[in-house]
Coordinates of C-alpha atoms and ligand atoms in Angstrom, one line a residue:
M1299 CA -0.2 -0.4 0.1
E1300 CA 1.3 3.8 -1.3
H1301 CA 2.5 5.2 2.4
A1302 CA 1.4 8.3 3.3
I1303 CA 5.1 9.6 4.4
A1304 CA 8.1 8.9 3.2
W1305 CA 11.8 9.8 3.4
D1306 CA 13.7 11.3 0.4
D1307 CA 17.3 12.4 -0.3
G1308 CA 17.4 14.6 2.8
A1309 CA 13.6 15.2 2.9
I1310 CA 10.8 14.4 4.8
V1311 CA 7.4 14.1 1.7
T1312 CA 3.8 13.8 2.3
I1313 CA 1.2 15.0 1.5
D1314 CA -0.9 18.1 3.1
Q1315 CA -4.0 16.7 5.1
R1316 CA -5.3 20.1 5.1
A1317 CA -5.9 20.7 1.6
L1318 CA -7.5 17.1 1.8
P1319 CA -9.9 15.7 0.0
D1320 CA -10.0 17.9 -3.0
D1321 CA -6.2 19.1 -3.2
H1322 CA -3.5 16.6 -3.2
R1323 CA -0.7 19.3 -2.2
P1324 CA 2.1 17.6 -1.7
L1325 CA 4.9 18.7 1.1
R1326 CA 8.6 18.7 1.1
L1327 CA 10.2 19.3 4.5
T1328 CA 13.7 19.9 4.7
T1329 CA 13.9 21.9 8.3
I1330 CA 13.0 21.3 11.3
D1331 CA 11.1 24.3 11.6
E1332 CA 8.7 23.0 8.9
L1333 CA 8.4 20.0 10.5
I1334 CA 7.1 21.3 13.7
D1335 CA 5.1 23.9 12.1
A1336 CA 3.1 21.0 9.8
I1337 CA 2.9 18.9 12.4
A1338 CA 1.4 21.7 14.7
A1339 CA -1.4 22.9 12.2
L1340 CA -1.9 18.7 11.6
A1341 CA -0.6 19.0 7.7
I1342 CA 0.6 15.6 9.1
R1343 CA -2.1 14.2 12.2
G1344 CA -2.8 11.0 13.4
A1345 CA -1.5 9.3 16.6
P1346 CA 1.0 7.4 14.8
A1347 CA 1.9 9.4 11.4
V1348 CA 2.6 12.1 14.7
G1349 CA 5.0 9.4 15.6
V1350 CA 6.9 7.8 12.4
A1351 CA 7.2 12.1 11.1
G1352 CA 9.1 12.6 15.1
A1353 CA 11.7 10.1 14.0
L1354 CA 12.3 10.8 10.7
G1355 CA 12.4 14.5 11.9
I1356 CA 15.4 13.7 14.1
A1357 CA 17.0 11.4 10.9
L1358 CA 16.4 15.3 9.4
S1359 CA 18.2 16.6 12.0
A1360 CA 21.0 14.3 12.2
H1361 CA 21.1 15.1 8.4
L1362 CA 21.6 19.0 8.8
R1363 CA 23.6 18.6 12.0
A1364 CA 26.8 16.4 10.7
H1365 CA 29.1 18.2 9.1
E1366 CA 32.4 16.0 8.2
G1367 CA 32.1 13.2 9.5
E1368 CA 31.0 14.4 13.4
L1369 CA 27.5 14.7 14.4
D1370 CA 26.3 18.1 16.7
E1371 CA 24.7 15.5 19.1
A1372 CA 23.2 18.5 21.7
G1373 CA 22.2 19.6 18.4
V1374 CA 20.2 16.9 17.4
R1375 CA 19.0 16.6 21.3
A1376 CA 17.8 19.7 21.4
D1377 CA 16.0 19.8 18.0
A1378 CA 14.3 16.4 19.8
E1379 CA 13.0 18.1 22.7
R1380 CA 11.1 20.6 20.0
I1381 CA 9.6 18.9 17.9
A1382 CA 8.8 16.5 20.8
S1383 CA 7.1 19.2 22.3
A1384 CA 5.0 19.9 18.9
R1385 CA 1.6 18.5 19.9
P1386 CA 1.3 17.1 23.3
T1387 CA -1.4 14.5 23.5
A1388 CA -0.3 11.7 21.3
V1389 CA 2.3 10.0 23.1
N1390 CA 3.8 8.2 19.4
L1391 CA 5.6 11.4 19.5
E1392 CA 7.6 11.3 21.5
W1393 CA 8.0 7.2 21.0
G1394 CA 9.1 7.9 17.1
V1395 CA 11.8 11.1 18.8
R1396 CA 13.1 9.0 21.4
R1397 CA 13.4 5.6 19.5
A1398 CA 15.3 7.2 17.1
L1399 CA 17.2 9.2 19.2
S1400 CA 18.6 6.7 21.3
R1401 CA 20.7 5.7 18.7
V1402 CA 22.1 9.3 17.9
A1403 CA 25.3 8.1 19.2
D1404 CA 26.2 6.0 16.8
G1405 CA 25.7 8.6 13.5
A1406 CA 23.3 9.8 11.8
D1407 CA 23.1 7.0 8.8
A1408 CA 21.8 4.8 12.3
V1409 CA 19.3 7.8 13.5
L1410 CA 18.3 7.1 10.0
A1411 CA 18.2 3.9 9.5
E1412 CA 15.6 2.8 12.8
A1413 CA 13.7 5.6 11.9
L1414 CA 13.4 4.3 8.6
A1415 CA 12.5 0.9 10.6
L1416 CA 9.7 1.9 12.3
L1417 CA 8.2 3.8 8.9
G1418 CA 8.0 0.0 8.1
E1419 CA 7.3 -1.6 10.8
D1420 CA 3.9 0.7 10.5
E1421 CA 1.8 -1.1 7.6
A1422 CA 2.1 -4.5 9.2
V1423 CA 1.7 -3.2 12.8
N1424 CA -1.3 -1.6 11.6
R1425 CA -2.6 -4.8 9.2
A1426 CA -2.8 -6.4 12.9
A1427 CA -4.3 -4.8 15.7
A1428 CA -6.9 -4.8 12.4
R1429 CA -7.3 -8.2 12.2
R1430 CA -7.6 -8.7 15.4
A1431 CA -9.9 -6.2 16.3
A1432 CA -12.5 -7.6 13.0
E1433 CA -12.3 -11.3 15.1
F1434 CA -12.8 -9.4 18.9
L1435 CA -16.2 -7.3 17.1
R1436 CA -16.6 -11.2 15.3
A1437 CA -16.9 -12.8 18.5
R1438 CA -18.8 -10.0 20.3
C1439 CA -21.2 -8.8 17.7
A1440 CA -24.5 -10.6 16.5
P1441 CA -23.4 -12.3 13.2
G1442 CA -24.4 -10.5 10.4
P1443 CA -22.8 -6.8 8.5
L1444 CA -22.0 -4.9 10.8
R1445 CA -22.8 -0.8 11.4
I1446 CA -20.6 0.4 12.9
L1447 CA -19.7 4.6 14.1
T1448 CA -16.5 6.0 13.8
H1449 CA -14.9 9.3 14.5
C1450 CA -11.9 11.3 13.3
N1451 CA -9.7 10.4 10.8
T1452 CA -7.8 6.3 11.6
G1453 CA -7.1 5.5 8.3
R1454 CA -4.0 5.5 6.3
L1455 CA -3.5 9.0 6.2
A1456 CA -3.5 9.4 10.4
T1457 CA -0.8 6.2 10.1
V1458 CA 1.8 5.1 7.7
A1459 CA -0.7 2.7 5.7
W1460 CA -3.9 1.2 6.6
G1461 CA -5.0 3.0 9.4
T1462 CA -5.8 1.5 12.7
A1463 CA -9.6 1.8 13.9
L1464 CA -10.6 2.6 10.2
G1465 CA -7.8 -0.8 9.2
A1466 CA -10.8 -3.1 11.3
I1467 CA -13.3 -1.6 9.2
R1468 CA -11.4 -2.3 5.9
E1469 CA -10.9 -6.0 7.3
L1470 CA -14.3 -5.8 8.2
A1471 CA -15.5 -4.5 4.0
A1472 CA -13.5 -7.1 2.4
A1473 CA -15.5 -10.1 4.1
G1474 CA -18.0 -8.3 3.4
Q1475 CA -19.5 -7.7 7.0
V1476 CA -20.1 -4.2 7.2
A1477 CA -23.4 -2.5 6.4
E1478 CA -22.6 0.5 6.9
V1479 CA -20.1 2.9 8.9
L1480 CA -21.8 6.4 10.4
A1481 CA -18.8 8.7 10.2
G1482 CA -18.5 11.6 12.5
E1483 CA -17.5 14.7 10.8
T1484 CA -15.2 15.9 14.2
R1485 CA -15.8 19.4 14.6
P1486 CA -13.5 21.4 14.2
L1487 CA -11.5 20.5 11.9
L1488 CA -13.8 17.8 10.5
Q1489 CA -11.0 15.0 10.0
G1490 CA -14.1 13.0 9.1
A1491 CA -15.7 14.3 6.8
R1492 CA -12.8 15.6 5.0
L1493 CA -10.7 12.5 5.4
T1494 CA -12.7 9.7 6.9
A1495 CA -15.4 9.9 4.3
W1496 CA -13.0 10.6 1.7
E1497 CA -11.0 7.2 2.3
L1498 CA -14.0 5.4 2.7
A1499 CA -15.3 6.8 -0.5
E1500 CA -12.7 5.3 -2.0
E1501 CA -12.9 2.0 -0.6
G1502 CA -16.2 1.6 -2.2
I1503 CA -17.2 1.3 2.1
P1504 CA -20.7 1.8 2.4
H1505 CA -21.4 5.4 4.6
R1506 CA -23.0 8.1 5.7
L1507 CA -21.8 11.3 7.3
C1508 CA -23.5 12.9 10.3
V1509 CA -22.7 16.1 12.7
D1510 CA -20.6 14.9 16.2
S1511 CA -23.6 15.2 18.8
A1512 CA -25.9 13.0 16.2
G1513 CA -24.1 9.5 16.7
P1514 CA -24.7 9.6 20.7
A1515 CA -27.9 9.7 18.6
A1516 CA -27.9 7.5 16.4
I1517 CA -26.3 4.7 18.8
A1518 CA -29.3 5.1 21.9
A1519 CA -31.5 4.9 18.4
G1520 CA -30.3 1.7 18.1
M1521 CA -28.8 2.4 14.6
V1522 CA -25.5 1.2 15.6
D1523 CA -23.5 -2.3 16.7
C1524 CA -20.5 -1.3 17.6
V1525 CA -18.4 2.0 17.7
I1526 CA -14.7 2.1 16.3
V1527 CA -11.9 4.7 18.0
G1528 CA -8.6 5.1 17.2
A1529 CA -6.7 6.8 19.9
D1530 CA -3.8 9.4 21.1
R1531 CA -2.9 7.6 24.4
V1532 CA -4.1 4.7 26.6
A1533 CA -2.9 5.1 30.0
A1534 CA -1.8 2.4 32.2
N1535 CA -5.2 2.2 34.0
G1536 CA -6.8 1.8 30.6
D1537 CA -8.1 5.2 29.9
V1538 CA -7.4 6.5 26.2
A1539 CA -7.2 10.0 24.7
N1540 CA -8.5 10.5 21.5
K1541 CA -10.5 13.4 19.1
I1542 CA -13.5 15.8 21.6
G1543 CA -16.4 13.9 21.0
T1544 CA -15.4 10.1 21.0
Y1545 CA -15.9 10.1 25.0
S1546 CA -19.8 11.2 24.9
L1547 CA -19.7 8.1 21.8
A1548 CA -18.4 5.7 24.6
V1549 CA -21.0 7.3 27.0
A1550 CA -23.8 6.3 24.7
A1551 CA -22.1 2.9 23.8
G1552 CA -21.7 2.0 27.6
R1553 CA -25.6 3.3 27.5
A1554 CA -27.1 1.0 24.5
G1555 CA -24.6 -2.1 26.2
I1556 CA -23.1 -2.0 22.5
P1557 CA -19.0 -2.5 22.1
F1558 CA -17.0 0.7 22.3
V1559 CA -13.8 -0.7 20.4
V1560 CA -10.3 1.3 20.7
V1561 CA -7.9 0.1 18.2
A1562 CA -4.3 1.2 18.1
P1563 CA -0.9 -0.1 18.1
E1564 CA 1.9 -0.6 21.1
S1565 CA 3.5 3.1 21.0
T1566 CA -0.4 3.9 22.1
L1567 CA 0.1 2.3 25.2
D1568 CA 2.4 4.6 27.8
S1569 CA 2.7 2.9 31.2
R1570 CA 4.6 5.9 32.6
T1571 CA 0.9 7.9 32.3
F1572 CA -1.2 6.4 35.0
S1573 CA -4.5 7.6 34.8
G1574 CA -6.4 9.8 31.7
S1575 CA -6.1 12.3 34.7
E1576 CA -2.5 12.7 33.8
I1577 CA -2.7 13.2 30.7
E1578 CA -2.5 16.5 28.6
I1579 CA -4.9 17.6 26.1
E1580 CA -3.9 20.1 23.8
E1581 CA -5.9 23.6 23.3
R1582 CA -5.9 24.7 20.0
A1583 CA -6.8 28.1 18.9
A1584 CA -10.1 30.0 19.9
E1585 CA -10.1 30.8 15.2
E1586 CA -10.7 26.7 14.5
V1587 CA -14.1 27.1 17.0
T1588 CA -15.4 30.4 16.0
H1589 CA -14.7 30.6 12.0
H1590 CA -16.0 28.6 9.5
G1591 CA -14.5 28.3 5.6
G1592 CA -12.4 31.8 7.0
R1593 CA -15.5 33.7 7.7
R1594 CA -16.1 34.7 11.7
M1595 CA -19.2 32.7 12.3
A1596 CA -19.7 34.1 17.0
P1597 CA -19.2 37.4 17.0
E1598 CA -15.7 39.3 17.1
G1599 CA -13.6 38.5 20.5
T1600 CA -15.7 35.4 21.6
P1601 CA -14.0 33.5 24.3
V1602 CA -13.6 29.8 23.6
F1603 CA -12.8 26.7 25.1
N1604 CA -11.5 24.0 22.2
P1605 CA -10.2 21.0 23.4
A1606 CA -8.7 19.0 20.6
F1607 CA -8.9 15.6 22.7
D1608 CA -11.2 14.0 25.8
V1609 CA -10.5 10.6 28.4
T1610 CA -12.7 8.2 28.4
P1611 CA -12.4 5.8 30.9
S1612 CA -11.4 2.7 30.9
E1613 CA -14.7 1.3 32.4
L1614 CA -16.3 2.8 29.2
V1615 CA -14.3 0.8 27.1
T1616 CA -14.9 -2.9 26.0
A1617 CA -11.5 -3.6 24.2
V1618 CA -8.7 -1.2 23.0
V1619 CA -6.6 -3.7 20.7
T1620 CA -3.2 -3.8 19.9
E1621 CA -1.2 -5.5 17.1
T1622 CA -0.3 -7.6 19.6
R1623 CA -2.9 -8.0 21.8
T1624 CA -6.6 -7.9 23.3
L1625 CA -7.3 -5.7 26.1
V1626 CA -10.6 -6.7 27.6
R1627 CA -11.6 -4.6 30.0
G1628 CA -15.0 -3.8 32.2
K1629 CA -17.0 -6.1 34.5
E1630 CA -18.3 -9.0 32.1
D1631 CA -14.1 -10.5 31.3
G1632 CA -12.0 -8.9 34.0
S1633 CA -8.8 -6.7 33.0
G1634 CA -7.5 -9.2 30.7
L1635 CA -4.9 -9.3 32.6
P1636 CA -4.9 -12.8 34.4
D1637 CA -5.8 -14.8 31.8
R1638 CA -2.5 -13.2 29.3
I1639 CA -0.7 -14.3 32.1
A1640 CA -2.2 -18.0 32.4
D1641 CA -1.1 -18.1 29.0
R1642 CA 2.1 -16.8 30.1
I1643 CA 2.7 -19.7 32.4
D1644 CA 4.5 -23.6 32.5
V1645 CA 2.7 -25.9 35.3
I1646 CA 5.7 -28.8 35.4
P1647 CA 4.3 -31.8 37.6
D1648 CA 6.7 -33.2 39.9
F1649 CA 9.5 -30.1 40.0
P1650 CA 11.9 -29.6 41.9
N1651 CA 10.1 -32.5 43.9
K1652 CA 7.6 -35.1 43.2
G1653 CA 3.7 -33.8 44.0
V1654 CA 4.5 -30.3 43.9
L1655 CA 3.4 -28.4 40.0
F1656 CA 6.1 -25.8 39.6
Q1657 CA 5.1 -22.8 38.3
D1658 CA 7.5 -21.8 35.0
L1659 CA 7.0 -18.4 34.8
A1660 CA 10.5 -18.7 31.7
P1661 CA 7.3 -17.8 28.9
F1662 CA 6.3 -14.3 31.1
Y1663 CA 9.2 -12.7 31.4
A1664 CA 10.0 -13.6 27.6
D1665 CA 7.2 -11.0 27.1
A1666 CA 8.1 -7.9 28.0
A1667 CA 4.9 -6.2 27.5
I1668 CA 3.0 -8.7 30.0
V1669 CA 5.8 -7.9 32.8
R1670 CA 5.3 -4.4 31.9
D1671 CA 1.4 -4.9 32.7
T1672 CA 1.2 -6.9 35.3
A1673 CA 4.0 -3.8 37.0
A1674 CA 2.1 -1.4 36.3
E1675 CA -0.8 -3.5 37.7
M1676 CA 0.7 -4.3 40.6
A1677 CA 2.4 -0.6 41.0
R1678 CA -1.6 0.8 41.1
A1679 CA -2.0 -1.4 43.4
F1680 CA 0.6 0.5 46.0
R1681 CA 0.2 3.2 45.1
G1682 CA 1.1 5.9 47.3
K1683 CA 1.9 3.3 50.0
F1684 CA 5.7 2.6 49.0
D1685 CA 9.3 4.3 48.8
C1686 CA 11.1 1.5 48.0
V1687 CA 11.1 -2.4 46.8
L1688 CA 12.2 -5.1 47.6
A1689 CA 12.5 -7.8 45.4
L1690 CA 13.5 -11.6 46.2
E1691 CA 15.8 -13.6 44.9
A1692 CA 15.3 -14.9 42.1
R1693 CA 12.6 -14.8 40.5
G1694 CA 10.8 -12.1 42.0
F1695 CA 14.2 -10.0 40.9
P1696 CA 12.8 -9.0 37.2
I1697 CA 9.0 -8.4 38.1
G1698 CA 10.4 -6.0 41.2
A1699 CA 12.9 -5.0 39.0
A1700 CA 10.1 -3.4 36.2
V1701 CA 8.2 -2.4 39.8
A1702 CA 10.2 0.0 40.9
Q1703 CA 11.2 1.5 37.7
H1704 CA 8.2 2.0 36.8
S1705 CA 7.1 3.9 39.9
D1706 CA 10.6 5.8 40.9
V1707 CA 11.6 3.9 43.1
P1708 CA 15.1 2.3 45.1
L1709 CA 15.3 -1.7 44.4
I1710 CA 16.5 -4.1 47.4
L1711 CA 17.4 -7.4 46.3
A1712 CA 16.8 -9.7 49.2
R1713 CA 19.1 -13.0 48.4
K1714 CA 19.5 -16.3 49.2
P1715 CA 22.6 -16.8 52.3
G1716 CA 25.9 -16.2 51.5
K1717 CA 25.8 -13.3 48.7
L1718 CA 25.8 -10.2 50.5
P1719 CA 28.8 -8.7 51.8
G1720 CA 29.0 -6.7 55.0
E1721 CA 26.5 -7.3 57.9
V1722 CA 23.3 -8.9 56.8
I1723 CA 20.0 -9.5 58.4
S1724 CA 18.6 -13.0 57.3
A1725 CA 15.1 -14.4 58.2
G1726 CA 14.8 -18.7 57.4
Y1727 CA 11.7 -19.9 56.4
G1728 CA 9.6 -23.5 54.6
L1729 CA 8.9 -23.9 51.6
E1730 CA 6.4 -26.2 49.8
Y1731 CA 10.2 -27.8 49.0
G1732 CA 12.4 -27.5 51.8
K1733 CA 14.0 -24.7 53.6
D1734 CA 15.4 -21.7 53.4
T1735 CA 17.0 -18.3 53.9
L1736 CA 17.0 -14.4 52.9
E1737 CA 19.1 -12.0 53.3
V1738 CA 19.9 -8.2 53.1
Q1739 CA 22.2 -6.0 54.1
A1740 CA 21.3 -4.2 57.5
K1741 CA 21.9 -0.8 55.7
G1742 CA 20.1 -2.0 52.6
I1743 CA 16.5 -0.6 54.0
P1744 CA 16.1 2.7 55.3
A1745 CA 15.0 2.9 58.8
G1746 CA 10.9 4.6 58.2
S1747 CA 10.4 3.8 54.5
R1748 CA 7.5 1.5 53.7
V1749 CA 8.4 -0.8 51.5
L1750 CA 6.6 -2.8 48.6
I1751 CA 7.9 -6.8 48.8
V1752 CA 7.5 -8.3 45.2
D1753 CA 7.8 -11.9 44.3
D1754 CA 6.4 -14.2 41.7
V1755 CA 4.5 -16.5 42.7
L1756 CA 2.9 -16.2 47.0
A1757 CA 2.3 -20.3 47.9
T1758 CA 2.7 -20.9 51.2
G1759 CA 3.6 -18.0 52.6
G1760 CA 6.8 -18.7 53.9
T1761 CA 9.4 -16.9 51.6
L1762 CA 7.1 -13.4 51.5
T1763 CA 6.6 -14.4 55.4
A1764 CA 10.3 -14.2 55.6
A1765 CA 10.7 -11.0 53.7
A1766 CA 8.5 -9.2 55.7
Q1767 CA 10.3 -9.7 59.0
L1768 CA 13.2 -8.8 57.4
V1769 CA 11.7 -5.4 56.1
T1770 CA 10.7 -5.0 60.3
G1771 CA 14.1 -6.4 61.7
C1772 CA 15.3 -3.4 59.7
G1773 CA 12.9 -0.9 60.9
A1774 CA 11.0 -0.1 58.4
L1775 CA 7.4 -0.5 57.5
V1776 CA 5.5 -3.0 55.2
G1777 CA 4.0 -1.1 52.7
G1778 CA 2.1 -3.9 50.7
I1779 CA 2.9 -7.3 49.7
A1780 CA 2.7 -8.0 45.8
A1781 CA 3.0 -11.2 43.7
I1782 CA 2.3 -12.6 40.1
V1783 CA 0.4 -15.7 41.0
E1784 CA -1.4 -17.2 44.0
L1785 CA -1.5 -20.7 44.9
D1786 CA -4.9 -20.7 46.4
A1787 CA -5.5 -24.2 47.3
L1788 CA -1.7 -23.2 49.9
G1789 CA -3.8 -20.7 51.6
G1790 CA -0.7 -19.0 52.1
R1791 CA -2.1 -15.1 51.9
A1792 CA -3.8 -16.8 55.8
K1793 CA 0.1 -16.4 56.9
L1794 CA -0.3 -12.4 55.6
S1795 CA -3.1 -11.6 56.9
S1796 CA -1.6 -8.6 58.7
H1797 CA -0.4 -7.1 55.3
E1798 CA -1.7 -5.7 52.5
V1799 CA -1.5 -8.6 49.6
F1800 CA -2.9 -8.6 46.1
T1801 CA -1.8 -11.0 43.5
V1802 CA -2.7 -10.5 39.8
H1803 CA -3.4 -14.4 38.7
H1804 CA -5.0 -16.9 40.6
V1805 CA -4.2 -20.8 40.7
A1806 CA -7.3 -22.8 42.1
Ligands
LIG2540 O1 -5.8 16.3 15.8 P1 -5.9 14.8 15.4 O2 -6.1 14.8 14.0 O3 -4.6 14.4 15.3 O4 -6.3 13.6 15.9 C1 -6.3 12.3 15.5 C2 -6.5 11.3 16.8 O5 -7.5 11.7 17.6 C3 -6.8 9.6 16.5 O6 -8.0 8.9 16.5 C4 -6.2 8.9 16.5 O7 -5.0 9.6 16.5 C5 -5.5 8.3 16.6 S1 -5.4 7.8 14.5 C6 -5.0 6.4 13.7

């Protein structure tokens, strides 16, 4: 499929989305200022597309700042800051910038290679997410062609190719499963009217355009089977920032009991932002609202509220579908994380001793996304209740480190005997199979601090009880106890009843 954005010999080339659908005006950007203007003015728009533009911007900066084999790294970094802040809401922009910047020490060619890799991945990523979303909707909606409502533009113009939510619509349409798409016009810049209606017509997908306020009314009137939209940022708790007008569609969908599905690449998921309330919502110029087609519509000087995006709380989102997973939220299905964890654990009978069902977490740790999400979930469960993390040897180390990183707090390691230098504090414990001891350095846990103890499995509770003793032995407090898996039948939680315990996945 033709790419909406590309690199051509020291220039970023694309089409000016402001002039569409009638005027196909090519844009050739050769300076950082031109790129920033193009992003800020929405000549390049749509979260994945601005992510790619951001990465190519770093390549452009490196190209412009390389002289006789020497790259002005500080100059590239300064450009990176400016590019990343051209628009604040879509996390993809800073993601693309960061990814290309990660190669700056290797020179301009390496930066360009990284930016081109990111550009090259985009179509496959969108197609995979779109396929998953189509499958999800087939399973969720009544059989037969669907009446779909979408908002803004999430098609090939908003990405490099294919599109996210509109990609899912293409996928369904190709299988004869679209009865009609209702496209919201998307005031004030009309991405739905100018771009989505144009892309749908190009594909021959049956559609009608409606004013934004007709969307919730159409849902309430039973004219819509499902809502599919894209996203600009998905917070760790599942709250979704997307084009203004999305929230009212989600409320209407929730009330009508129809699926509200968000299709977005993994790069739109922002585990560093805990919830939607932390997402910066871009406010744009008053003229976008007061004027229409270059003519003023409101009285001169009318004060304006013009947020470009809104936040839909996770409880209104049926699923966030990415290229690698379908995150199902809401009451019927839980958070989806326990099921994903269950899929990533191999249960090995009679290991290491006869009668023990060993929970092998190797597949869990091999999946970066699930480790990240589990850490975010643990951090969320104990938010504001801990100042440091104590991770237990050995399989508690990686998840403990991920929780500490996520929460930006110090990590302390509790080790098996004889591994730590200097004065140590020890606590012995019985295991499901055998006995052991845990140690921390006496100076390791600051007195008075609140410690989140993190391990892989809560079985009999012996290890975690010993860890709690280490914490109190250092004069610190147990802020909480978190484990990935809990073996309910072994009753370990009862031993820890004086502490707050959170486990993500339960094995009966
Ligand atoms: O202001 P825009 O046009 O960049 O806003 C775009 C949206 O809100 C899209 O829905 C989102 O970026 C997803 S695009 C695949």
